[in-house]
Amino acid sequence: MRLLFLGPPGAGKGTQAQGVAERLQVAHVSTGDMFRALDPSTDLGRRVTAVMEAGEYVADAIVIEMLEARLAVPDAARGFILDGFPRTLPQAHALEAFLGEAGLDRVVLFEVDEDELVDRMMARGRADDTADTIRTRLQVYRDQTEPLIDFYRSILAPVEAVGGIDEVTERVLEVLEPVAR
Ligand code: AMP
């Protein structure tokens, strides 16, 4: 099963992707986690960290190269949940070319209202979660990532991402039922 978890920063995609990937026995592929794991003493690590801390997006070419290398690892062959990639239309096109005809099975869209998102990001206190970068990240999401909702319209499964973690997981599994075998 090939899934994408899509939604604004702070919507809980990462937590849900981790849990659901375990339940379905597929790989959890998070570009954000991959970037955070880069060695900060390398040139690439320094550049990526600066971009993340500003709340901007890492350049498509870098993200795409990293993601394709990750999907080539054998554990991804039995399925995966993409968490945080693609985030731009060029990334979505690159993914489509990479996956070929079979493509993605479902795109789960995490829906949360904006005030709730800001509260959640302020509360988790990550290095890239300051008031200014939160505003920037939401704006960048609206400009660059929201167009993907339309791009994936035919396989989109919206989920109300409010409430307890388990409650949201149940909703996600429910919308995946037609494809989760
Ligand atoms: P996340 O953990 O998914 O919120 O990602 C944290 C940060 O990593 C983002 O705010 C971006 O700066 C960067 N990042 C992660 N995935 C991507 C992507 N697909 N395209 C561009 N930047 C990304």
mmCIF file of C-alpha atoms and ligand atoms in Angstrom:
data_model
loop_
_atom_site.group_PDB
_atom_site.id
_atom_site.type_symbol
_atom_site.label_atom_id
_atom_site.label_comp_id
_atom_site.label_asym_id
_atom_site.label_seq_id
_atom_site.Cartn_x
_atom_site.Cartn_y
_atom_site.Cartn_z
ATOM 1 C CA MET A 1 0.000 0.000 0.000
ATOM 2 C CA ARG A 2 1.318 3.397 -0.995
ATOM 3 C CA LEU A 3 -0.060 6.290 0.994
ATOM 4 C CA LEU A 4 0.531 9.985 1.439
ATOM 5 C CA PHE A 5 -0.398 11.874 4.607
ATOM 6 C CA LEU A 6 -1.032 15.480 3.629
ATOM 7 C CA GLY A 7 -1.883 18.473 5.778
ATOM 8 C CA PRO A 8 -0.616 21.656 7.380
ATOM 9 C CA PRO A 9 2.251 21.745 9.873
ATOM 10 C CA GLY A 10 1.011 20.829 13.340
ATOM 11 C CA ALA A 11 -1.833 18.627 12.086
ATOM 12 C CA GLY A 12 -0.328 15.503 13.665
ATOM 13 C CA LYS A 13 0.691 13.783 10.410
ATOM 14 C CA GLY A 14 3.970 12.535 11.871
ATOM 15 C CA THR A 15 2.409 10.921 14.944
ATOM 16 C CA GLN A 16 -0.339 9.324 12.887
ATOM 17 C CA ALA A 17 2.022 8.178 10.124
ATOM 18 C CA GLN A 18 4.235 6.434 12.666
ATOM 19 C CA GLY A 19 1.335 4.633 14.346
ATOM 20 C CA VAL A 20 -0.521 3.692 11.181
ATOM 21 C CA ALA A 21 2.678 2.488 9.457
ATOM 22 C CA GLU A 22 3.258 0.134 12.396
ATOM 23 C CA ARG A 23 -0.317 -1.142 12.255
ATOM 24 C CA LEU A 24 -0.190 -1.740 8.509
ATOM 25 C CA GLN A 25 3.418 -3.007 8.494
ATOM 26 C CA VAL A 26 4.637 -0.502 5.939
ATOM 27 C CA ALA A 27 7.562 1.948 5.989
ATOM 28 C CA HIS A 28 7.127 5.400 7.545
ATOM 29 C CA VAL A 29 8.948 7.833 5.285
ATOM 30 C CA SER A 30 9.321 11.344 6.718
ATOM 31 C CA THR A 31 11.453 13.876 4.854
ATOM 32 C CA GLY A 32 11.360 16.158 7.940
ATOM 33 C CA ASP A 33 12.855 13.358 10.083
ATOM 34 C CA MET A 34 15.466 12.685 7.387
ATOM 35 C CA PHE A 35 16.481 16.353 7.357
ATOM 36 C CA ARG A 36 16.605 16.565 11.151
ATOM 37 C CA ALA A 37 18.933 13.538 11.147
ATOM 38 C CA LEU A 38 21.501 15.192 8.860
ATOM 39 C CA ASP A 39 24.911 15.826 10.394
ATOM 40 C CA PRO A 40 24.900 19.578 11.202
ATOM 41 C CA SER A 41 28.663 19.793 10.690
ATOM 42 C CA THR A 42 28.324 19.014 6.959
ATOM 43 C CA ASP A 43 27.651 21.654 4.340
ATOM 44 C CA LEU A 44 24.304 20.064 3.395
ATOM 45 C CA GLY A 45 23.305 19.733 7.064
ATOM 46 C CA ARG A 46 24.043 23.401 7.706
ATOM 47 C CA ARG A 47 22.133 24.591 4.666
ATOM 48 C CA VAL A 48 19.077 22.434 5.338
ATOM 49 C CA THR A 49 18.941 23.396 9.028
ATOM 50 C CA ALA A 50 19.008 27.101 8.145
ATOM 51 C CA VAL A 51 16.119 26.670 5.708
ATOM 52 C CA MET A 52 14.085 24.638 8.230
ATOM 53 C CA GLU A 53 14.648 27.147 11.005
ATOM 54 C CA ALA A 54 13.388 29.921 8.755
ATOM 55 C CA GLY A 55 10.180 27.943 8.134
ATOM 56 C CA GLU A 56 10.910 27.721 4.392
ATOM 57 C CA TYR A 57 11.002 24.643 2.152
ATOM 58 C CA VAL A 58 14.196 22.818 1.239
ATOM 59 C CA ALA A 59 14.894 22.986 -2.525
ATOM 60 C CA ASP A 60 12.908 20.475 -4.585
ATOM 61 C CA ALA A 61 16.025 18.910 -6.147
ATOM 62 C CA ILE A 62 17.490 18.036 -2.735
ATOM 63 C CA VAL A 63 14.207 16.670 -1.345
ATOM 64 C CA ILE A 64 13.455 14.600 -4.444
ATOM 65 C CA GLU A 65 16.920 13.037 -4.528
ATOM 66 C CA MET A 66 16.680 12.106 -0.856
ATOM 67 C CA LEU A 67 13.184 10.687 -1.136
ATOM 68 C CA GLU A 68 13.985 8.566 -4.179
ATOM 69 C CA ALA A 69 17.029 7.120 -2.436
ATOM 70 C CA ARG A 70 14.826 6.290 0.574
ATOM 71 C CA LEU A 71 12.131 4.578 -1.505
ATOM 72 C CA ALA A 72 14.798 2.428 -3.131
ATOM 73 C CA VAL A 73 15.551 0.814 0.268
ATOM 74 C CA PRO A 74 13.971 -2.687 0.232
ATOM 75 C CA ASP A 75 11.645 -2.132 3.226
ATOM 76 C CA ALA A 76 9.647 0.326 1.102
ATOM 77 C CA ALA A 77 8.816 -2.360 -1.456
ATOM 78 C CA ARG A 78 5.913 -3.688 0.628
ATOM 79 C CA GLY A 79 4.367 -0.266 0.980
ATOM 80 C CA PHE A 80 4.915 3.076 2.648
ATOM 81 C CA ILE A 81 3.360 6.137 4.187
ATOM 82 C CA LEU A 82 4.853 9.352 2.895
ATOM 83 C CA ASP A 83 4.790 11.995 5.634
ATOM 84 C CA GLY A 84 5.698 15.493 4.477
ATOM 85 C CA PHE A 85 6.528 14.646 0.861
ATOM 86 C CA PRO A 86 5.484 15.775 -1.719
ATOM 87 C CA ARG A 87 4.931 19.341 -0.551
ATOM 88 C CA THR A 88 5.114 21.122 -3.915
ATOM 89 C CA LEU A 89 3.719 20.406 -7.369
ATOM 90 C CA PRO A 90 7.185 19.722 -8.864
ATOM 91 C CA GLN A 91 7.739 17.148 -6.082
ATOM 92 C CA ALA A 92 4.361 15.553 -6.855
ATOM 93 C CA HIS A 93 5.243 15.298 -10.540
ATOM 94 C CA ALA A 94 8.639 13.786 -9.704
ATOM 95 C CA LEU A 95 6.968 11.236 -7.429
ATOM 96 C CA GLU A 96 4.486 10.310 -10.125
ATOM 97 C CA ALA A 97 7.311 9.723 -12.599
ATOM 98 C CA PHE A 98 9.221 7.691 -10.013
ATOM 99 C CA LEU A 99 6.288 5.453 -9.003
ATOM 100 C CA GLY A 100 5.061 4.874 -12.526
ATOM 101 C CA GLU A 101 1.566 3.765 -13.425
ATOM 102 C CA ALA A 102 0.526 2.231 -10.103
ATOM 103 C CA GLY A 103 1.071 5.545 -8.300
ATOM 104 C CA LEU A 104 -0.342 6.225 -4.832
ATOM 105 C CA ASP A 105 -3.375 4.355 -3.475
ATOM 106 C CA ARG A 106 -4.730 7.075 -1.190
ATOM 107 C CA VAL A 107 -3.937 10.551 0.060
ATOM 108 C CA VAL A 108 -5.167 11.196 3.594
ATOM 109 C CA LEU A 109 -5.810 14.899 4.156
ATOM 110 C CA PHE A 110 -5.512 16.024 7.793
ATOM 111 C CA GLU A 111 -7.913 18.864 8.485
ATOM 112 C CA VAL A 112 -7.466 21.155 11.499
ATOM 113 C CA ASP A 113 -8.387 24.822 11.873
ATOM 114 C CA GLU A 114 -5.624 27.362 11.923
ATOM 115 C CA ASP A 115 -5.893 28.604 15.552
ATOM 116 C CA GLU A 116 -5.614 25.015 16.769
ATOM 117 C CA LEU A 117 -2.514 24.471 14.565
ATOM 118 C CA VAL A 118 -0.726 27.507 15.983
ATOM 119 C CA ASP A 119 -1.529 26.400 19.573
ATOM 120 C CA ARG A 120 -0.200 22.903 18.867
ATOM 121 C CA MET A 121 3.029 24.110 17.275
ATOM 122 C CA MET A 122 3.682 26.580 20.092
ATOM 123 C CA ALA A 123 3.148 23.741 22.579
ATOM 124 C CA ARG A 124 5.518 21.211 20.974
ATOM 125 C CA GLY A 125 8.405 23.722 21.148
ATOM 126 C CA ARG A 126 10.544 22.335 18.324
ATOM 127 C CA ALA A 127 13.517 24.470 17.188
ATOM 128 C CA ASP A 128 11.618 25.469 14.030
ATOM 129 C CA ASP A 129 8.398 26.261 15.954
ATOM 130 C CA THR A 130 8.801 29.922 16.987
ATOM 131 C CA ALA A 131 5.926 32.391 16.473
ATOM 132 C CA ASP A 132 7.519 33.918 13.365
ATOM 133 C CA THR A 133 8.459 30.648 11.681
ATOM 134 C CA ILE A 134 5.024 29.197 12.462
ATOM 135 C CA ARG A 135 3.418 32.063 10.545
ATOM 136 C CA THR A 136 5.885 31.573 7.683
ATOM 137 C CA ARG A 137 5.329 27.804 7.600
ATOM 138 C CA LEU A 138 1.552 28.167 7.413
ATOM 139 C CA GLN A 139 1.873 30.729 4.609
ATOM 140 C CA VAL A 140 4.328 28.525 2.687
ATOM 141 C CA TYR A 141 1.936 25.583 3.170
ATOM 142 C CA ARG A 142 -0.964 27.595 1.734
ATOM 143 C CA ASP A 143 1.055 28.827 -1.240
ATOM 144 C CA GLN A 144 3.015 25.713 -2.158
ATOM 145 C CA THR A 145 1.306 22.661 -0.678
ATOM 146 C CA GLU A 146 -2.438 23.379 -0.778
ATOM 147 C CA PRO A 147 -2.459 23.064 -4.592
ATOM 148 C CA LEU A 148 -1.713 19.357 -4.040
ATOM 149 C CA ILE A 149 -5.209 18.901 -2.600
ATOM 150 C CA ASP A 150 -6.570 19.511 -6.069
ATOM 151 C CA PHE A 151 -3.805 17.504 -7.748
ATOM 152 C CA TYR A 152 -4.777 14.407 -5.705
ATOM 153 C CA ARG A 153 -8.524 15.062 -5.703
ATOM 154 C CA SER A 154 -9.439 11.661 -7.166
ATOM 155 C CA ILE A 155 -7.730 9.689 -4.368
ATOM 156 C CA LEU A 156 -8.207 12.164 -1.504
ATOM 157 C CA ALA A 157 -9.590 10.998 1.855
ATOM 158 C CA PRO A 158 -10.183 13.912 4.264
ATOM 159 C CA VAL A 159 -9.955 13.213 8.001
ATOM 160 C CA GLU A 160 -10.915 15.541 10.831
ATOM 161 C CA ALA A 161 -7.625 15.632 12.748
ATOM 162 C CA VAL A 162 -8.947 16.876 16.097
ATOM 163 C CA GLY A 163 -9.398 14.881 19.286
ATOM 164 C CA GLY A 164 -7.244 12.204 20.865
ATOM 165 C CA ILE A 165 -4.452 10.423 18.995
ATOM 166 C CA ASP A 166 -6.286 7.061 19.023
ATOM 167 C CA GLU A 167 -9.507 8.650 17.909
ATOM 168 C CA VAL A 168 -7.808 10.206 14.885
ATOM 169 C CA THR A 169 -6.010 6.909 14.128
ATOM 170 C CA GLU A 170 -9.402 5.155 14.024
ATOM 171 C CA ARG A 171 -10.698 7.719 11.543
ATOM 172 C CA VAL A 172 -7.608 7.268 9.370
ATOM 173 C CA LEU A 173 -7.916 3.469 9.371
ATOM 174 C CA GLU A 174 -11.585 3.819 8.508
ATOM 175 C CA VAL A 175 -10.937 5.885 5.367
ATOM 176 C CA LEU A 176 -8.151 3.464 4.407
ATOM 177 C CA GLU A 177 -10.326 0.391 4.726
ATOM 178 C CA PRO A 178 -11.090 0.084 1.004
ATOM 179 C CA VAL A 179 -7.339 -0.116 0.209
ATOM 180 C CA ALA A 180 -5.816 -1.481 3.459
ATOM 181 C CA ARG A 181 -5.610 -5.207 2.963
HETATM 182 P P1 AMP B 1 8.169 18.317 8.907
HETATM 183 O O1 AMP B 1 8.796 17.513 9.981
HETATM 184 O O2 AMP B 1 7.496 17.461 7.863
HETATM 185 O O3 AMP B 1 7.273 19.402 9.414
HETATM 186 O O4 AMP B 1 9.358 19.055 8.133
HETATM 187 C C1 AMP B 1 10.178 20.002 8.800
HETATM 188 C C2 AMP B 1 10.831 20.927 7.784
HETATM 189 O O5 AMP B 1 11.646 20.154 6.877
HETATM 190 C C3 AMP B 1 9.877 21.690 6.890
HETATM 191 O O6 AMP B 1 9.369 22.842 7.502
HETATM 192 C C4 AMP B 1 10.784 22.005 5.697
HETATM 193 O O7 AMP B 1 11.677 23.043 5.998
HETATM 194 C C5 AMP B 1 11.595 20.729 5.566
HETATM 195 N N1 AMP B 1 10.928 19.753 4.664
HETATM 196 C C6 AMP B 1 10.431 18.522 5.000
HETATM 197 N N2 AMP B 1 9.880 17.909 3.946
HETATM 198 C C7 AMP B 1 10.015 18.775 2.898
HETATM 199 C C8 AMP B 1 9.615 18.739 1.543
HETATM 200 N N3 AMP B 1 8.949 17.685 1.034
HETATM 201 N N4 AMP B 1 9.916 19.797 0.772
HETATM 202 C C9 AMP B 1 10.588 20.871 1.261
HETATM 203 N N5 AMP B 1 10.969 20.975 2.530
HETATM 204 C C10 AMP B 1 10.696 19.946 3.365
#
